[in-house]
Amino acid sequence: MIQKLLIANRGEIAVRIIRACREMGIATVAVYSEADKDSLHTQLADEAVCIGPAPSKDSYLNMERILSAAMVTGADAVHPGFGFLSENARFAEVCEKCGLTFVGPSSNVIRALGNKQIARNTMVSAGIPVIPGTDHPILEVEEGEKEADRIGYPVIVKAALGGGGKGMRTAWTREEFSQAFLTAKKEAESAFGDGTMYIEHFVEHPRHIEFQILADSQGNVIHLGERDCSIQRNHQKMIEESPSAAISQELRSAMGKAAVGAAKAAGYVNAGTIEFLLEGDGRFYFMEMNTRIQVEHPVTELVTGLDLVKEQLRIASGLPLSVSQEEVRLEGHAIECRINAENPVKGFRPSPGKISELHFPGGNGVRVDTGIYSGYQVPPYYDSMVAKLIVHGKTREEAIAKMRSALGETILSGIDTNIDYQYEILSDPDYQAGNFDIEFLNTHRIGGISNEL
Amino acid sequence: MNFKQSFKRTVNLGILRKKHTEVPDGLMKRCKVCKTAVFVEEARQNQDICPSCGNYFRMHARHRIEQVLDEGSFEEWDTDLEEKNPMGYRGYLEKLSGLREKTGLDEAVLTGKGRINGIPTAFGVCDSRFLMASMGEVVGEKITRAVERATKDRLPVIFFVCSGGARMQEGMTSLMQMAKTSAAIRRHSDAGLLYISVLTNPTTGGVTASFAMLGDIILAEPGALIGFAGPRVIEQTIGQKLPAGFQKSEFLLEHGFLDGIVERKEMKRTLHQLLRMHALPMERKECSSEKQIAELHKKLETVFARRKPEEGMEAWDHVSLARSAERPRSADFLALLFDGFTELHGDRCFRDDPSVIGGLAFFEGRPVTVIAQEKGHGTKENVKRNFGMVSPEGYRKAQRLMKQAEKFHRPVLFFVDTPGAFCGMEAEERGQGEAIARSLYDLSALKTPVFSLVIGEGGSGGALAFALADEVWMMEHAVYSILSPEGFASILWKDSSRAREAAKVMGMTADQLKKQGMVEEVIPEEVPLTLENLPKEIGRVREGIRLFLDTYGIFSDEELLKHRWERFRIM
């Protein structure tokens, strides 16, 4: 079993991981930037090492310094959390080479799944449904046009190394294609230094449905049901829930089977997530596989009763899964709202600063994952998410009511937040009816704020 | 807020078995400049450049071969030379065998043959891991043998050099390697063959003072330490701290000892370009020069026919146009006329003169040497280029480049645009008169075609040192004179304000000079040249140069020199 774990991350996820370790008797090493000297994760861990100045590239993205911290403290494993180096194959590889257990899949698997084209080809050969599209890189607009005709409009042009909506354009008709292709390519070249593109069918009005899987090194792979993450703004998830209002037990079995198949095809070990797009007619397509713990993992934890981080640590230590597929029961309904330090009225502008007053809700079925406290200074350097509010109810209605109550009880002053905006989403009749897709925030004026781009 | 003391701990750190993890050897190294630990593999894929600060790490010889030569093309020579211990220095042979085992090299230099984008070349590369790549007998011998073999097989030679200097452990035997290698390079050069040296960090001592500094073309990597005495020795000797940047590549370039500094990522492309420029000798045949020259000028009559009526321009108007800030400079002509221009810097004595641009280029696929006086555009560049007023080191750079052109029988194309040679104390101290005289002397017998085009101002002796040519042509609005009209008026009439009048009597316009037989051709300007219209006007210039090269390029050395002698003999 892992004895001492270095957490190569910050904020609430670092705290979340440290808590799992505290329960399991694993010693913890926090790493922190100069801006995070007073952070909760820094103080809660058994040991803490400063790894450099505030900018991520000099601290949380600096592999050398993180490795040095692991060596100095004698840690035997590294948990990368999410973001930062969590899906960096090179980091995983270096940990492996230095004899550190990387809590996640092997570097080869991260590398293969990080390349969209390779990932897609793997899924195609495993019989997992994928969005109709090109099976080889497209560099020239003429070739792209031919492929788009074959695939059928609308199509979306994406960068092979893309992410976060960069290097991505939709063409609704043939006339729009070359413009969309060239713009996306140019953007990809400047953002990722690589203009390799691929093209696929643009799925209209889909829901973002992802399946949590767990795979141990003994070859057991299970899924823990789905999360519906369709409430997104600019490709950033805001609200996640499990189960999805749009999925029948039958569809769940089919998609869960595909997710397990996908993980097996990739030779996956540890916790991972298979993202699907679900069309209105029940057809679903593999999008990508995330090779890390996700922000929204708590909703799965609440409906399954499992601790995903503990499972990760068990798997990384070579132990088998603590449950079998048959033992997994999805009970009730869980919703998570991401609380961000940002101002929805001012275009969701980040709002760092000192938290003057803080009151979080509690009570039956209410969970708060956070790294902030009263008097905490939210630094301007990192992601603006400061807390996750997660509720668990018997039914979706109960969960929504619980979340509205909890949001309404939360007090966080000194900085701007999206709490009121989240409250408005929860109050929207379409949301309450479970009637939404990934365009929801673009097609609904929540609290008078339009997200139409 | 400090919670640290309040939080209860759940594990007892004291009883933990500390797991021993370590960074395996060779996974990481520390950059000496930015102090960052970097992954060796990442640096390797980045051509041994620090991914964090851009510092150049010393490159292992085998990596250099991979970087520069075509994959699998390297054939190693002389791997089995016997190591001797001429002074019986204690532990020397044991030290060598230890290094051999550690580095996988047989000595501090690898030599052999390889290809750069298909072009074969002899190739050598030093490896600093082996006694700081110092030169003992085996190193000197391998270098010498490689050069000898290249001379015999008529191959160019490229050496990537780094070295601490002579190998102390071998005493005088080591010193003699300086003589041996230098002599081998001389014999290679006398056979008309190319040698390019590339100086990398650090190149010092007896190696700098021998084969490293003898390249026809000497390149360096950025920031490399290059010098004879090392900085520490100098500081101890003179008891002073050396300024920052002293003895670095950039310092040497400014001081005229390097042809250029080449980024690692550009190295292979640059070397390939240079090899290509030396790979195509010009065909020559015996023929009657006079007849050919007459035919040339007959053809040029059509090319250079005036397409506009004569305007009533005064000589002074030409002077104003020639001096105009709007007028294109040499660099603008070069950019339109040539491909792959590779600038070569320095006089190898004192300084690189920015008022002279010289280098190698392709003219319609033909390698040529281009030497131009450059005024630059805008005040800042004017000042940097000294307004096109050439210093002695500028003439000496030109001399160096034209002699190199002669060695490879590459035509020399001069572009003249100068108010005159630089008048200043420094210029006199370094022998301005001697420098100009030497250019005239060398050009008069340079065994390769020489062409000169006056594009703007042709000021006196400063211009003539770029215009002792087989033919001298002028752009229509260029001027060429014994001195400036202002100077003329001031000397003869004691009144420099009568410059306009002076210009009239001086006979300095292109048409007047053609009438007098001082220049062969006047290239018409449809409209006075500007940066905007130059691309349209350049066609005639290009065609003229092509016809010149077609004609003079095939003459024998004797014919060329006889013609050039007679051209000036009658004046």
PDB file of C-alpha atoms in Angstrom, chain B residues 138-349:
ATOM      1  CA  VAL B 138      45.966  11.396 -32.140  1.00  0.00           C
ATOM      2  CA  VAL B 139      43.557  14.337 -32.477  1.00  0.00           C
ATOM      3  CA  GLY B 140      46.012  16.227 -34.686  1.00  0.00           C
ATOM      4  CA  GLU B 141      46.646  13.115 -36.715  1.00  0.00           C
ATOM      5  CA  LYS B 142      42.961  12.345 -37.232  1.00  0.00           C
ATOM      6  CA  ILE B 143      42.272  15.930 -38.320  1.00  0.00           C
ATOM      7  CA  THR B 144      45.261  15.904 -40.661  1.00  0.00           C
ATOM      8  CA  ARG B 145      44.387  12.539 -42.169  1.00  0.00           C
ATOM      9  CA  ALA B 146      40.797  13.595 -42.704  1.00  0.00           C
ATOM     10  CA  VAL B 147      41.918  16.749 -44.498  1.00  0.00           C
ATOM     11  CA  GLU B 148      44.467  14.844 -46.587  1.00  0.00           C
ATOM     12  CA  ARG B 149      41.860  12.332 -47.617  1.00  0.00           C
ATOM     13  CA  ALA B 150      39.383  15.097 -48.462  1.00  0.00           C
ATOM     14  CA  THR B 151      42.031  16.842 -50.562  1.00  0.00           C
ATOM     15  CA  LYS B 152      42.712  13.626 -52.412  1.00  0.00           C
ATOM     16  CA  ASP B 153      39.017  12.825 -52.939  1.00  0.00           C
ATOM     17  CA  ARG B 154      38.233  16.489 -53.702  1.00  0.00           C
ATOM     18  CA  LEU B 155      35.700  16.748 -50.891  1.00  0.00           C
ATOM     19  CA  PRO B 156      34.845  19.827 -48.840  1.00  0.00           C
ATOM     20  CA  VAL B 157      35.718  19.662 -45.143  1.00  0.00           C
ATOM     21  CA  ILE B 158      33.463  20.667 -42.264  1.00  0.00           C
ATOM     22  CA  PHE B 159      34.780  20.638 -38.721  1.00  0.00           C
ATOM     23  CA  PHE B 160      32.674  21.256 -35.626  1.00  0.00           C
ATOM     24  CA  VAL B 161      35.235  22.494 -33.201  1.00  0.00           C
ATOM     25  CA  CYS B 162      35.409  22.760 -29.463  1.00  0.00           C
ATOM     26  CA  SER B 163      38.580  22.444 -27.458  1.00  0.00           C
ATOM     27  CA  GLY B 164      40.476  23.581 -24.434  1.00  0.00           C
ATOM     28  CA  GLY B 165      43.570  23.823 -26.655  1.00  0.00           C
ATOM     29  CA  ALA B 166      46.753  21.805 -26.800  1.00  0.00           C
ATOM     30  CA  ARG B 167      46.998  18.663 -24.671  1.00  0.00           C
ATOM     31  CA  MET B 168      49.452  19.472 -21.903  1.00  0.00           C
ATOM     32  CA  GLN B 169      50.117  15.832 -21.097  1.00  0.00           C
ATOM     33  CA  GLU B 170      51.769  15.395 -24.498  1.00  0.00           C
ATOM     34  CA  GLY B 171      54.059  18.428 -24.280  1.00  0.00           C
ATOM     35  CA  MET B 172      55.755  19.619 -27.462  1.00  0.00           C
ATOM     36  CA  THR B 173      54.218  16.806 -29.506  1.00  0.00           C
ATOM     37  CA  SER B 174      50.899  18.492 -28.864  1.00  0.00           C
ATOM     38  CA  LEU B 175      52.242  21.910 -29.919  1.00  0.00           C
ATOM     39  CA  MET B 176      53.387  20.467 -33.228  1.00  0.00           C
ATOM     40  CA  GLN B 177      49.822  19.363 -34.017  1.00  0.00           C
ATOM     41  CA  MET B 178      48.972  23.047 -34.471  1.00  0.00           C
ATOM     42  CA  ALA B 179      51.539  23.266 -37.232  1.00  0.00           C
ATOM     43  CA  LYS B 180      50.601  19.959 -38.793  1.00  0.00           C
ATOM     44  CA  THR B 181      46.864  20.624 -38.946  1.00  0.00           C
ATOM     45  CA  SER B 182      47.332  24.187 -40.233  1.00  0.00           C
ATOM     46  CA  ALA B 183      49.639  22.971 -42.976  1.00  0.00           C
ATOM     47  CA  ALA B 184      47.153  20.297 -43.995  1.00  0.00           C
ATOM     48  CA  ILE B 185      44.396  22.924 -44.271  1.00  0.00           C
ATOM     49  CA  ARG B 186      46.685  25.090 -46.416  1.00  0.00           C
ATOM     50  CA  ARG B 187      47.343  22.235 -48.817  1.00  0.00           C
ATOM     51  CA  HIS B 188      43.602  21.572 -49.013  1.00  0.00           C
ATOM     52  CA  SER B 189      42.948  25.218 -49.788  1.00  0.00           C
ATOM     53  CA  ASP B 190      45.690  25.362 -52.401  1.00  0.00           C
ATOM     54  CA  ALA B 191      43.914  22.507 -54.149  1.00  0.00           C
ATOM     55  CA  GLY B 192      40.958  24.903 -54.531  1.00  0.00           C
ATOM     56  CA  LEU B 193      38.813  23.114 -51.971  1.00  0.00           C
ATOM     57  CA  LEU B 194      36.413  24.357 -49.322  1.00  0.00           C
ATOM     58  CA  TYR B 195      36.814  24.185 -45.564  1.00  0.00           C
ATOM     59  CA  ILE B 196      34.091  25.372 -43.202  1.00  0.00           C
ATOM     60  CA  SER B 197      34.790  25.480 -39.488  1.00  0.00           C
ATOM     61  CA  VAL B 198      31.986  25.774 -36.969  1.00  0.00           C
ATOM     62  CA  LEU B 199      33.130  26.976 -33.565  1.00  0.00           C
ATOM     63  CA  THR B 200      31.160  25.754 -30.583  1.00  0.00           C
ATOM     64  CA  ASN B 201      31.455  26.371 -26.891  1.00  0.00           C
ATOM     65  CA  PRO B 202      34.308  26.508 -25.908  1.00  0.00           C
ATOM     66  CA  THR B 203      36.976  26.891 -28.600  1.00  0.00           C
ATOM     67  CA  THR B 204      40.232  28.085 -27.108  1.00  0.00           C
ATOM     68  CA  GLY B 205      43.992  27.817 -27.026  1.00  0.00           C
ATOM     69  CA  GLY B 206      46.068  25.996 -29.592  1.00  0.00           C
ATOM     70  CA  VAL B 207      43.050  24.808 -31.519  1.00  0.00           C
ATOM     71  CA  THR B 208      41.792  28.360 -32.008  1.00  0.00           C
ATOM     72  CA  ALA B 209      45.335  29.225 -33.026  1.00  0.00           C
ATOM     73  CA  SER B 210      45.366  26.573 -35.727  1.00  0.00           C
ATOM     74  CA  PHE B 211      42.744  24.713 -37.734  1.00  0.00           C
ATOM     75  CA  ALA B 212      39.706  26.295 -36.036  1.00  0.00           C
ATOM     76  CA  MET B 213      40.407  29.783 -37.370  1.00  0.00           C
ATOM     77  CA  LEU B 214      41.459  28.727 -40.872  1.00  0.00           C
ATOM     78  CA  GLY B 215      38.071  28.067 -42.448  1.00  0.00           C
ATOM     79  CA  ASP B 216      37.243  29.658 -45.768  1.00  0.00           C
ATOM     80  CA  ILE B 217      34.056  30.248 -43.871  1.00  0.00           C
ATOM     81  CA  ILE B 218      34.035  30.375 -40.087  1.00  0.00           C
ATOM     82  CA  LEU B 219      30.700  29.995 -38.363  1.00  0.00           C
ATOM     83  CA  ALA B 220      29.911  29.834 -34.672  1.00  0.00           C
ATOM     84  CA  GLU B 221      27.039  28.857 -32.445  1.00  0.00           C
ATOM     85  CA  PRO B 222      25.479  31.691 -30.433  1.00  0.00           C
ATOM     86  CA  GLY B 223      27.101  32.495 -27.109  1.00  0.00           C
ATOM     87  CA  ALA B 224      30.117  30.231 -27.577  1.00  0.00           C
ATOM     88  CA  LEU B 225      33.339  31.149 -25.804  1.00  0.00           C
ATOM     89  CA  ILE B 226      36.024  31.589 -28.455  1.00  0.00           C
ATOM     90  CA  GLY B 227      39.510  32.858 -27.744  1.00  0.00           C
ATOM     91  CA  PHE B 228      43.186  32.078 -27.557  1.00  0.00           C
ATOM     92  CA  ALA B 229      43.844  32.679 -23.885  1.00  0.00           C
ATOM     93  CA  GLY B 230      40.996  31.673 -21.597  1.00  0.00           C
ATOM     94  CA  PRO B 231      39.179  34.430 -19.696  1.00  0.00           C
ATOM     95  CA  ARG B 232      40.552  33.287 -16.349  1.00  0.00           C
ATOM     96  CA  VAL B 233      44.133  33.433 -17.578  1.00  0.00           C
ATOM     97  CA  ILE B 234      43.595  36.920 -19.010  1.00  0.00           C
ATOM     98  CA  GLU B 235      42.024  38.184 -15.803  1.00  0.00           C
ATOM     99  CA  GLN B 236      44.897  36.839 -13.752  1.00  0.00           C
ATOM    100  CA  THR B 237      47.481  38.315 -16.105  1.00  0.00           C
ATOM    101  CA  ILE B 238      46.086  41.815 -16.408  1.00  0.00           C
ATOM    102  CA  GLY B 239      44.535  41.932 -12.960  1.00  0.00           C
ATOM    103  CA  GLN B 240      41.209  43.179 -14.282  1.00  0.00           C
ATOM    104  CA  LYS B 241      37.716  41.795 -14.595  1.00  0.00           C
ATOM    105  CA  LEU B 242      36.668  41.145 -18.177  1.00  0.00           C
ATOM    106  CA  PRO B 243      33.502  42.812 -19.478  1.00  0.00           C
ATOM    107  CA  ALA B 244      30.352  40.742 -19.997  1.00  0.00           C
ATOM    108  CA  GLY B 245      30.222  39.112 -23.412  1.00  0.00           C
ATOM    109  CA  PHE B 246      33.985  39.272 -23.894  1.00  0.00           C
ATOM    110  CA  GLN B 247      35.223  36.421 -26.151  1.00  0.00           C
ATOM    111  CA  LYS B 248      31.686  35.317 -26.932  1.00  0.00           C
ATOM    112  CA  SER B 249      30.605  34.548 -30.522  1.00  0.00           C
ATOM    113  CA  GLU B 250      28.801  37.872 -30.785  1.00  0.00           C
ATOM    114  CA  PHE B 251      31.965  39.698 -29.702  1.00  0.00           C
ATOM    115  CA  LEU B 252      34.033  37.868 -32.294  1.00  0.00           C
ATOM    116  CA  LEU B 253      31.517  38.593 -35.027  1.00  0.00           C
ATOM    117  CA  GLU B 254      31.639  42.301 -34.241  1.00  0.00           C
ATOM    118  CA  HIS B 255      35.415  42.135 -34.251  1.00  0.00           C
ATOM    119  CA  GLY B 256      35.542  40.609 -37.677  1.00  0.00           C
ATOM    120  CA  PHE B 257      36.626  37.046 -36.914  1.00  0.00           C
ATOM    121  CA  LEU B 258      33.476  35.162 -37.797  1.00  0.00           C
ATOM    122  CA  ASP B 259      31.496  34.958 -41.003  1.00  0.00           C
ATOM    123  CA  GLY B 260      28.313  34.374 -39.104  1.00  0.00           C
ATOM    124  CA  ILE B 261      26.530  33.066 -36.041  1.00  0.00           C
ATOM    125  CA  VAL B 262      24.152  30.260 -36.826  1.00  0.00           C
ATOM    126  CA  GLU B 263      21.396  28.974 -34.548  1.00  0.00           C
ATOM    127  CA  ARG B 264      21.544  25.260 -33.978  1.00  0.00           C
ATOM    128  CA  LYS B 265      18.152  24.778 -35.608  1.00  0.00           C
ATOM    129  CA  GLU B 266      19.414  26.517 -38.748  1.00  0.00           C
ATOM    130  CA  MET B 267      22.788  24.770 -38.882  1.00  0.00           C
ATOM    131  CA  LYS B 268      22.070  21.967 -41.311  1.00  0.00           C
ATOM    132  CA  ARG B 269      20.165  24.232 -43.681  1.00  0.00           C
ATOM    133  CA  THR B 270      22.981  26.812 -43.629  1.00  0.00           C
ATOM    134  CA  LEU B 271      25.724  24.258 -44.216  1.00  0.00           C
ATOM    135  CA  HIS B 272      23.768  22.685 -47.036  1.00  0.00           C
ATOM    136  CA  GLN B 273      23.284  26.082 -48.646  1.00  0.00           C
ATOM    137  CA  LEU B 274      27.006  26.849 -48.404  1.00  0.00           C
ATOM    138  CA  LEU B 275      27.973  23.473 -49.832  1.00  0.00           C
ATOM    139  CA  ARG B 276      25.564  23.964 -52.718  1.00  0.00           C
ATOM    140  CA  MET B 277      27.132  27.324 -53.453  1.00  0.00           C
ATOM    141  CA  HIS B 278      30.511  25.646 -53.776  1.00  0.00           C
ATOM    142  CA  ALA B 279      29.362  22.596 -55.658  1.00  0.00           C
ATOM    143  CA  LEU B 280      28.878  24.150 -59.084  1.00  0.00           C
ATOM    144  CA  PRO B 281      32.042  25.351 -60.806  1.00  0.00           C
ATOM    145  CA  MET B 282      31.532  27.485 -63.887  1.00  0.00           C
ATOM    146  CA  GLU B 283      32.308  26.046 -67.293  1.00  0.00           C
ATOM    147  CA  ARG B 284      35.035  27.941 -69.155  1.00  0.00           C
ATOM    148  CA  LYS B 285      36.207  27.685 -72.700  1.00  0.00           C
ATOM    149  CA  GLU B 286      38.783  29.337 -74.918  1.00  0.00           C
ATOM    150  CA  CYS B 287      37.275  31.939 -77.152  1.00  0.00           C
ATOM    151  CA  SER B 288      37.965  35.382 -78.516  1.00  0.00           C
ATOM    152  CA  SER B 289      36.980  37.817 -75.853  1.00  0.00           C
ATOM    153  CA  GLU B 290      36.740  40.916 -78.036  1.00  0.00           C
ATOM    154  CA  LYS B 291      34.149  39.417 -80.337  1.00  0.00           C
ATOM    155  CA  GLN B 292      32.067  38.119 -77.482  1.00  0.00           C
ATOM    156  CA  ILE B 293      32.181  41.462 -75.714  1.00  0.00           C
ATOM    157  CA  ALA B 294      31.088  43.301 -78.866  1.00  0.00           C
ATOM    158  CA  GLU B 295      28.153  40.894 -79.149  1.00  0.00           C
ATOM    159  CA  LEU B 296      27.258  41.499 -75.517  1.00  0.00           C
ATOM    160  CA  HIS B 297      26.987  45.224 -76.024  1.00  0.00           C
ATOM    161  CA  LYS B 298      24.998  44.802 -79.177  1.00  0.00           C
ATOM    162  CA  LYS B 299      22.439  42.791 -77.218  1.00  0.00           C
ATOM    163  CA  LEU B 300      22.488  45.325 -74.402  1.00  0.00           C
ATOM    164  CA  GLU B 301      21.606  48.122 -76.804  1.00  0.00           C
ATOM    165  CA  THR B 302      18.108  46.646 -77.000  1.00  0.00           C
ATOM    166  CA  VAL B 303      17.877  45.780 -73.318  1.00  0.00           C
ATOM    167  CA  PHE B 304      18.974  49.231 -72.208  1.00  0.00           C
ATOM    168  CA  ALA B 305      17.227  51.248 -74.956  1.00  0.00           C
ATOM    169  CA  ARG B 306      15.704  54.443 -73.543  1.00  0.00           C
ATOM    170  CA  ARG B 307      11.945  54.335 -73.667  1.00  0.00           C
ATOM    171  CA  LYS B 308      11.471  58.003 -72.916  1.00  0.00           C
ATOM    172  CA  PRO B 309      12.612  61.256 -74.480  1.00  0.00           C
ATOM    173  CA  GLU B 310      15.623  63.029 -72.974  1.00  0.00           C
ATOM    174  CA  GLU B 311      14.584  65.449 -70.310  1.00  0.00           C
ATOM    175  CA  GLY B 312      16.385  68.678 -69.697  1.00  0.00           C
ATOM    176  CA  MET B 313      17.943  67.426 -66.485  1.00  0.00           C
ATOM    177  CA  GLU B 314      20.919  69.171 -65.006  1.00  0.00           C
ATOM    178  CA  ALA B 315      23.818  67.266 -63.493  1.00  0.00           C
ATOM    179  CA  TRP B 316      22.756  68.504 -60.073  1.00  0.00           C
ATOM    180  CA  ASP B 317      19.341  66.901 -60.507  1.00  0.00           C
ATOM    181  CA  HIS B 318      21.091  63.574 -60.916  1.00  0.00           C
ATOM    182  CA  VAL B 319      23.148  64.243 -57.801  1.00  0.00           C
ATOM    183  CA  SER B 320      19.967  64.961 -55.846  1.00  0.00           C
ATOM    184  CA  LEU B 321      18.286  61.818 -57.147  1.00  0.00           C
ATOM    185  CA  ALA B 322      21.358  59.697 -56.427  1.00  0.00           C
ATOM    186  CA  ARG B 323      21.412  60.958 -52.852  1.00  0.00           C
ATOM    187  CA  SER B 324      17.640  60.871 -52.309  1.00  0.00           C
ATOM    188  CA  ALA B 325      16.345  59.112 -49.211  1.00  0.00           C
ATOM    189  CA  GLU B 326      13.697  57.511 -51.448  1.00  0.00           C
ATOM    190  CA  ARG B 327      16.288  55.817 -53.623  1.00  0.00           C
ATOM    191  CA  PRO B 328      16.660  52.059 -53.183  1.00  0.00           C
ATOM    192  CA  ARG B 329      19.858  50.927 -51.477  1.00  0.00           C
ATOM    193  CA  SER B 330      22.101  48.001 -52.310  1.00  0.00           C
ATOM    194  CA  ALA B 331      20.235  45.665 -49.967  1.00  0.00           C
ATOM    195  CA  ASP B 332      17.034  46.357 -51.907  1.00  0.00           C
ATOM    196  CA  PHE B 333      18.745  45.396 -55.157  1.00  0.00           C
ATOM    197  CA  LEU B 334      20.195  42.283 -53.535  1.00  0.00           C
ATOM    198  CA  ALA B 335      16.834  41.144 -52.239  1.00  0.00           C
ATOM    199  CA  LEU B 336      15.331  41.280 -55.725  1.00  0.00           C
ATOM    200  CA  LEU B 337      18.270  39.995 -57.766  1.00  0.00           C
ATOM    201  CA  PHE B 338      19.547  37.066 -55.713  1.00  0.00           C
ATOM    202  CA  ASP B 339      18.349  33.929 -54.002  1.00  0.00           C
ATOM    203  CA  GLY B 340      19.697  32.473 -50.795  1.00  0.00           C
ATOM    204  CA  PHE B 341      21.935  35.428 -50.009  1.00  0.00           C
ATOM    205  CA  THR B 342      24.188  34.329 -47.161  1.00  0.00           C
ATOM    206  CA  GLU B 343      26.019  37.218 -45.598  1.00  0.00           C
ATOM    207  CA  LEU B 344      29.626  36.665 -44.615  1.00  0.00           C
ATOM    208  CA  HIS B 345      31.069  39.033 -42.092  1.00  0.00           C
ATOM    209  CA  GLY B 346      34.393  40.385 -41.001  1.00  0.00           C
ATOM    210  CA  ASP B 347      37.876  41.310 -42.140  1.00  0.00           C
ATOM    211  CA  ARG B 348      39.580  38.727 -39.823  1.00  0.00           C
ATOM    212  CA  CYS B 349      41.645  41.604 -38.391  1.00  0.00           C
TER     213      CYS B 349
END
